[in-house]
Short mmCIF file of C-alpha atoms and ligand atoms in Angstrom, two decimals:
data_model
loop_
_atom_site.label_atom_id
_atom_site.label_comp_id
_atom_site.label_asym_id
_atom_site.label_seq_id
_atom_site.Cartn_x
_atom_site.Cartn_y
_atom_site.Cartn_z
CA MET A 1 -28.18 -0.10 33.58
CA LYS A 2 -30.11 1.62 30.83
CA LEU A 3 -30.82 0.00 27.49
CA LEU A 4 -28.23 0.55 24.81
CA ASN A 5 -29.18 2.47 21.70
CA TYR A 6 -26.29 1.11 19.65
CA ASN A 7 -24.55 -2.20 18.92
CA PRO A 8 -21.09 -2.47 20.43
CA ASN A 9 -18.62 -4.89 18.83
CA ILE A 10 -17.52 -7.78 20.98
CA ILE A 11 -13.95 -8.95 20.50
CA ALA A 12 -13.44 -12.51 21.75
CA VAL A 13 -9.93 -12.37 23.20
CA SER A 14 -8.52 -15.80 22.41
CA LYS A 15 -4.92 -15.33 23.57
CA THR A 16 -3.45 -18.55 25.04
CA PHE A 17 -6.45 -20.59 23.80
CA SER A 18 -6.11 -23.26 21.12
CA ASP A 19 -8.09 -23.77 17.93
CA GLN A 20 -10.23 -26.26 19.78
CA ALA A 21 -11.60 -23.57 22.06
CA ILE A 22 -12.01 -21.08 19.22
CA ILE A 23 -13.71 -23.23 16.56
CA PRO A 24 -17.17 -23.42 18.19
CA LEU A 25 -17.32 -19.62 18.15
CA LEU A 26 -16.16 -19.50 14.54
CA ASP A 27 -18.81 -22.01 13.54
CA TYR A 28 -21.41 -19.99 15.39
CA GLY A 29 -20.45 -17.06 13.17
CA HIS A 30 -18.54 -14.83 15.54
CA VAL A 31 -16.34 -12.40 13.57
CA ASP A 32 -14.09 -10.37 15.90
CA PHE A 33 -11.21 -12.04 17.71
CA GLY A 34 -8.30 -10.57 19.66
CA GLU A 35 -4.74 -11.61 20.38
CA ASN A 36 -1.91 -9.81 22.15
CA LYS A 37 1.18 -11.38 20.57
CA VAL A 38 2.15 -11.28 16.90
CA GLN A 39 3.86 -14.69 16.90
CA GLU A 40 0.95 -16.46 18.56
CA ALA A 41 -1.49 -14.79 16.18
CA LEU A 42 0.45 -15.93 13.11
CA GLN A 43 0.66 -19.50 14.34
CA LYS A 44 -3.01 -19.77 15.22
CA TRP A 45 -4.82 -17.55 12.78
CA ASP A 46 -3.03 -17.95 9.46
CA SER A 47 -4.79 -21.26 8.74
CA ILE A 48 -8.06 -20.33 10.50
CA LYS A 49 -8.36 -17.16 8.44
CA LYS A 50 -8.02 -19.13 5.21
CA LYS A 51 -11.01 -21.24 6.18
CA TYR A 52 -13.16 -18.54 7.77
CA ASN A 53 -12.35 -15.64 5.52
CA ASN A 54 -14.63 -12.99 7.03
CA ILE A 55 -12.77 -13.03 10.36
CA LYS A 56 -11.49 -9.76 11.76
CA LEU A 57 -8.38 -10.15 13.91
CA HIS A 58 -7.50 -7.49 16.48
CA MET A 59 -4.03 -6.81 17.88
CA LEU A 60 -4.48 -5.75 21.51
CA GLY A 61 -1.00 -6.06 22.99
CA LYS A 62 2.12 -3.95 22.95
CA LEU A 63 3.46 -3.86 19.38
CA GLN A 64 7.22 -3.73 18.82
CA THR A 65 8.39 -1.93 15.71
CA ASN A 66 10.33 -5.00 14.54
CA LYS A 67 7.11 -7.06 14.55
CA VAL A 68 5.10 -4.62 12.42
CA LYS A 69 5.77 -6.42 9.17
CA HIS A 70 4.16 -9.62 10.43
CA ALA A 71 1.45 -7.77 12.36
CA VAL A 72 0.29 -6.09 9.15
CA GLU A 73 0.04 -9.50 7.46
CA ILE A 74 -2.30 -11.06 9.98
CA PHE A 75 -4.22 -8.30 11.79
CA ASP A 76 -7.18 -6.22 10.58
CA TYR A 77 -7.24 -3.86 13.56
CA ILE A 78 -4.47 -2.58 15.80
CA HIS A 79 -5.52 -1.22 19.20
CA SER A 80 -2.13 -0.36 20.62
CA LEU A 81 -0.58 2.44 18.58
CA ASP A 82 1.31 4.49 21.16
CA ASN A 83 4.35 6.14 19.60
CA LEU A 84 5.46 7.93 16.45
CA LYS A 85 8.18 5.46 15.51
CA LEU A 86 5.53 2.74 15.45
CA ALA A 87 3.19 5.00 13.46
CA ASN A 88 5.86 5.56 10.82
CA LYS A 89 6.64 1.87 10.53
CA LEU A 90 2.95 0.98 10.30
CA ALA A 91 2.42 3.56 7.56
CA GLU A 92 5.33 2.14 5.61
CA GLU A 93 4.24 -1.52 5.85
CA ILE A 94 0.55 -0.80 5.30
CA SER A 95 1.21 1.10 2.10
CA LYS A 96 3.70 -1.53 0.93
CA LYS A 97 1.09 -4.25 1.34
CA GLY A 98 -1.83 -2.10 0.20
CA LYS A 99 -3.92 -3.07 3.20
CA ASN A 100 -6.56 -1.12 5.08
CA ILE A 101 -5.84 -1.62 8.74
CA LYS A 102 -8.03 0.14 11.26
CA ILE A 103 -6.11 1.64 14.13
CA PHE A 104 -6.80 2.82 17.67
CA ILE A 105 -4.49 5.15 19.56
CA GLN A 106 -3.78 3.78 23.01
CA VAL A 107 -4.10 6.51 25.62
CA ASN A 108 -2.31 6.53 28.97
CA LEU A 109 -4.80 8.17 31.27
CA GLY A 110 -2.27 9.39 33.75
CA ASP A 111 -1.54 6.47 36.00
CA GLU A 112 2.13 5.99 36.81
CA MET A 113 1.78 2.21 36.65
CA GLN A 114 0.83 2.32 33.00
CA LYS A 115 3.74 2.16 30.63
CA SER A 116 1.95 2.23 27.31
CA GLY A 117 -0.08 4.96 25.77
CA ILE A 118 -0.05 8.53 24.56
CA HIS A 119 -0.44 11.16 27.27
CA PRO A 120 -3.85 12.90 27.01
CA SER A 121 -2.22 16.29 26.50
CA GLU A 122 -0.39 14.94 23.45
CA LEU A 123 -3.29 13.02 21.96
CA GLU A 124 -4.53 15.63 19.52
CA THR A 125 -1.09 16.37 18.05
CA PHE A 126 -0.28 12.68 17.84
CA TYR A 127 -3.58 12.01 16.09
CA LYS A 128 -2.87 14.77 13.54
CA ASN A 129 0.56 13.31 12.85
CA CYS A 130 -1.00 9.90 12.26
CA CYS A 131 -3.42 11.48 9.79
CA LEU A 132 -0.50 13.05 7.93
CA LEU A 133 0.97 9.56 7.65
CA LYS A 134 -2.39 8.47 6.14
CA LEU A 135 -3.03 5.95 8.90
CA ASN A 136 -6.67 5.00 9.25
CA ILE A 137 -7.20 6.02 12.86
CA ILE A 138 -10.73 5.07 13.90
CA GLY A 139 -10.62 5.59 17.65
CA THR A 140 -8.90 5.37 21.00
CA MET A 141 -8.17 2.58 23.45
CA CYS A 142 -7.36 2.34 27.15
CA ILE A 143 -6.50 -0.29 29.73
CA PRO A 144 -7.36 1.03 33.19
CA PRO A 145 -4.92 -0.07 35.92
CA GLU A 146 -6.01 -3.17 37.81
CA ASN A 147 -7.86 -2.64 41.07
CA SER A 148 -8.85 0.88 40.14
CA ASP A 149 -12.27 2.37 39.52
CA ALA A 150 -12.38 1.96 35.76
CA THR A 151 -15.32 4.33 35.32
CA ILE A 152 -13.09 7.37 35.85
CA TYR A 153 -10.86 6.21 33.01
CA PHE A 154 -13.79 5.36 30.74
CA LYS A 155 -15.38 8.74 31.26
CA ASN A 156 -12.10 10.47 30.62
CA LEU A 157 -11.46 8.54 27.41
CA LEU A 158 -14.98 9.22 26.11
CA ASN A 159 -14.43 12.96 26.58
CA LEU A 160 -10.99 12.93 24.95
CA THR A 161 -12.24 10.87 22.02
CA LYS A 162 -15.18 13.17 21.35
CA LYS A 163 -12.91 16.18 21.59
CA ILE A 164 -10.74 15.00 18.71
CA GLY A 165 -13.77 13.88 16.74
CA LEU A 166 -13.27 10.11 16.66
CA ASN A 167 -16.15 7.65 16.89
CA GLU A 168 -14.75 4.36 18.13
CA ILE A 169 -13.63 3.52 21.65
CA SER A 170 -11.93 0.27 22.62
CA MET A 171 -12.49 -0.23 26.33
CA GLY A 172 -14.07 -2.70 28.71
CA MET A 173 -12.93 -6.21 29.56
CA THR A 174 -14.56 -9.12 31.41
CA ASN A 175 -14.65 -7.35 34.75
CA ASP A 176 -15.70 -3.91 33.65
CA TYR A 177 -17.53 -4.10 30.32
CA LEU A 178 -20.87 -2.99 31.76
CA GLU A 179 -19.24 0.20 33.04
CA ALA A 180 -17.53 0.68 29.67
CA LEU A 181 -20.92 0.54 27.95
CA GLU A 182 -22.17 3.36 30.16
CA TYR A 183 -19.44 5.46 28.56
CA GLU A 184 -20.23 4.46 24.99
CA SER A 185 -17.55 1.86 24.35
CA THR A 186 -17.87 0.53 20.80
CA PHE A 187 -15.35 -2.33 21.08
CA LEU A 188 -15.44 -4.56 24.16
CA ARG A 189 -12.46 -6.88 24.63
CA ILE A 190 -13.68 -10.01 26.42
CA GLY A 191 -11.39 -12.95 27.15
CA THR A 192 -12.11 -14.78 30.40
CA GLY A 193 -15.82 -14.10 30.21
CA ILE A 194 -16.02 -16.03 26.93
CA PHE A 195 -13.25 -18.66 27.06
CA GLY A 196 -12.83 -19.13 30.80
CA LYS A 197 -9.74 -18.70 32.93
CA ARG A 198 -6.35 -18.53 31.22
CA THR A 199 -3.80 -20.94 32.63
CA ASN A 200 -0.71 -19.14 31.34
C1 PLP B 1 -6.23 -10.17 27.78
C2 PLP B 1 -6.74 -8.84 27.37
C3 PLP B 1 -8.12 -8.57 27.41
C4 PLP B 1 -9.16 -9.57 27.91
O1 PLP B 1 -9.13 -9.62 29.30
P1 PLP B 1 -10.23 -10.44 30.14
O2 PLP B 1 -10.12 -9.87 31.50
O3 PLP B 1 -9.84 -11.88 30.07
O4 PLP B 1 -11.56 -10.19 29.53
C5 PLP B 1 -8.53 -7.34 26.96
N1 PLP B 1 -7.66 -6.39 26.53
C6 PLP B 1 -6.33 -6.62 26.48
C7 PLP B 1 -5.43 -5.55 26.00
C8 PLP B 1 -5.84 -7.85 26.91
O5 PLP B 1 -4.50 -8.05 26.88
#
């Protein structure tokens, strides 16, 4: 692998792990953490964020419209925007609370197994609609299907992202982050590789 000429962000994905596992990283000064459930994030991070107030919390999982209100309270980034109803609700809650939440559009790169994500052919229109809603869209995100060659998806997402003129790409997990870096990922989402195996 060639040397990187940029600094990707590393999100420590702490879902299912307790404060005990997270605190050493916080004390070390790590800033970016990821969760995939709103309820779990509120329970764990409300108090942690009061103590470590430079923390950036990332929502990585499927976001239901009825959880947006709470999501906007606790998260700084949302990686899973994938429909217009959700975009509208986010715009409403973000403006109500006067927050600046950075958002990624999740893209479904064509695999039938994937349920979440905007189809590539609809990405540009969807992005424009999000801009009209004044959402702060910073990039795109994908989750390649398990047991597939992720590089095809990473390459595809890099091209799509450049085409619409966005700079940030959320892709790459424990098993494929090196490949993601070859395709200019700027946000790696690493769980197991940092915290160890999840038991639930
Ligand atoms: C759990 C999760 C990760 C981290 O996965 P690992 O394989 O443990 O690194 C990354 N992204 C999303 C969306 C996740 O839900």
